[in-house]
Amino acid sequence: MIETHDLTKKYGDFFAIKGIELDLKQGDVFGFIGPNGAGKTTTMRIIATLLNPTWGEAYVCGHSIYTNPKEIRRLVGYMPDFFGVYDDMKVIEYLEFFAAAYRIRGAQRRQVCDEMLNLVDLDFKRDAFANTLSRGQTQRLGLARVLLHDPQVLLLDEPASGLDPRARIEMRNLLKRLRDMGKTIIVSSHILPELADVCNKIGIIDRGVMSVNASVEEVMKQVRQKTVLHIGVDGDQEAAAQVLEGSEMVESIEPRPTYLMVTLKEGTSDYSDLPTWLIQAGHKLTLFREEEINLESAFMALTKGMGKKT
Ligand SMILES: Nc1ncnc2c1ncn2[C@@H]1O[C@H](COP(=O)(O)OP(=O)(O)OP(=O)(O)O)[C@@H](O)[C@H]1O
Ligand SMILES: [Mg+2]
């Protein structure tokens, strides 16, 4: 659906992006993560045919950006990171203006616009002036606008930036809705946790180079190298800790007020013997669970040093 080979953009001697390889299938939601200046917008603008690469290939549904840009623009909905809305237009007029540009005519135009307003939950602002919308509402209006021509591919450049936590959740839900409609999506963000539960693939880009490009599961595996268990027993914690210390898979144990925090050695995934041993040693388990990875800190670890000049 979206394919790039050695996609590269230079400004003078400076590589804005370098050798970007993408291979996205229909229905993929690709989280494009990287700090400021990493090259996210550059990549997306090239795929949207709004910017020419210095060299390299990019295809959308088999169409090359060089030979079939018109076809690509029909297939793609591109939402830039910043876009203006016109001061003196109502929300519905704004959408109708763009629908007209897409040559959606007559009664169908009004109908499509109303459907899109409904999809992004903005019906209640239908007759408000576009410049009176909040940032979150403006972002949703922008999304409605790129959906008008029913594109199969969506390129969304930081749709959640500048939104409050609640609006971020709404934006995420909206992305899930679009994913469930079968759209192929590239969505960029500075932070991984924001996208982890929406995307199936993740690319991490820094200073123009994609350092990670893998499924969400693989990226998660990479960030969570060691499994941490919380194990609680009824009674003698210390004795339980001794039992656990005897296991090959345990790396360290830290006592907490109501449980033991047990870190397993790297690469250990099957720890099903541990509860059995504890029970056989006469302990009653009150708690046995794997610690959730803290995505925020895991991501910081993964991108350590990124964005800094070297
Ligand atoms: N027209 C241009 N001329 C020179 N350099 C440019 C131009 N456009 C972009 N760049 C540079 O290319 C690099 C990548 O920029 P890009 O906008 O793609 O980053 P980004 O990942 O979208 O960053 P942000 O998170 O801040 O939006 C930056 O270092 C930027 O300064
Ligand atoms: Mg950008």
Short mmCIF file of N, CA and C in Angstrom, two decimals, residues 33 172 179 191-200 202 216 220 295:
data_model
loop_
_atom_site.label_atom_id
_atom_site.label_comp_id
_atom_site.label_asym_id
_atom_site.label_seq_id
_atom_site.Cartn_x
_atom_site.Cartn_y
_atom_site.Cartn_z
N ILE A 33 7.55 7.78 15.00
CA ILE A 33 7.93 8.45 16.23
C ILE A 33 9.32 9.06 16.10
N ARG A 172 -7.33 9.53 19.84
CA ARG A 172 -6.91 8.12 19.74
C ARG A 172 -8.10 7.23 19.37
N ARG A 179 -8.96 3.12 11.78
CA ARG A 179 -8.28 1.84 11.60
C ARG A 179 -9.31 0.73 11.34
N ILE A 191 5.96 10.95 20.89
CA ILE A 191 6.03 9.97 21.98
C ILE A 191 5.34 8.67 21.61
N LEU A 192 6.02 7.59 21.94
CA LEU A 192 5.54 6.25 21.64
C LEU A 192 4.28 5.85 22.42
N PRO A 193 4.23 6.12 23.73
CA PRO A 193 3.09 5.61 24.51
C PRO A 193 1.75 6.07 23.93
N GLU A 194 1.78 7.26 23.34
CA GLU A 194 0.55 7.79 22.79
C GLU A 194 -0.03 6.89 21.69
N LEU A 195 0.85 6.22 20.96
CA LEU A 195 0.41 5.50 19.77
C LEU A 195 0.40 3.98 19.93
N ALA A 196 1.04 3.52 21.01
CA ALA A 196 1.29 2.07 21.11
C ALA A 196 0.03 1.23 20.98
N ASP A 197 -1.09 1.69 21.50
CA ASP A 197 -2.27 0.82 21.44
C ASP A 197 -3.13 1.08 20.20
N VAL A 198 -2.72 1.99 19.35
CA VAL A 198 -3.47 2.24 18.11
C VAL A 198 -2.77 1.57 16.93
N CYS A 199 -1.42 1.52 16.99
CA CYS A 199 -0.64 1.09 15.84
C CYS A 199 -0.34 -0.40 15.88
N ASN A 200 -0.07 -0.97 14.73
CA ASN A 200 0.47 -2.33 14.70
C ASN A 200 1.94 -2.32 14.30
N ILE A 202 5.64 0.22 14.25
CA ILE A 202 6.27 1.42 14.81
C ILE A 202 7.58 1.69 14.08
N VAL A 216 4.63 -3.57 16.63
CA VAL A 216 4.51 -3.06 18.00
C VAL A 216 5.04 -4.10 18.99
N MET A 220 7.99 -3.50 21.66
CA MET A 220 7.73 -3.65 23.09
C MET A 220 8.72 -4.63 23.71
N LEU A 295 5.64 2.54 29.66
CA LEU A 295 6.00 2.85 28.28
C LEU A 295 6.82 4.12 28.17
#
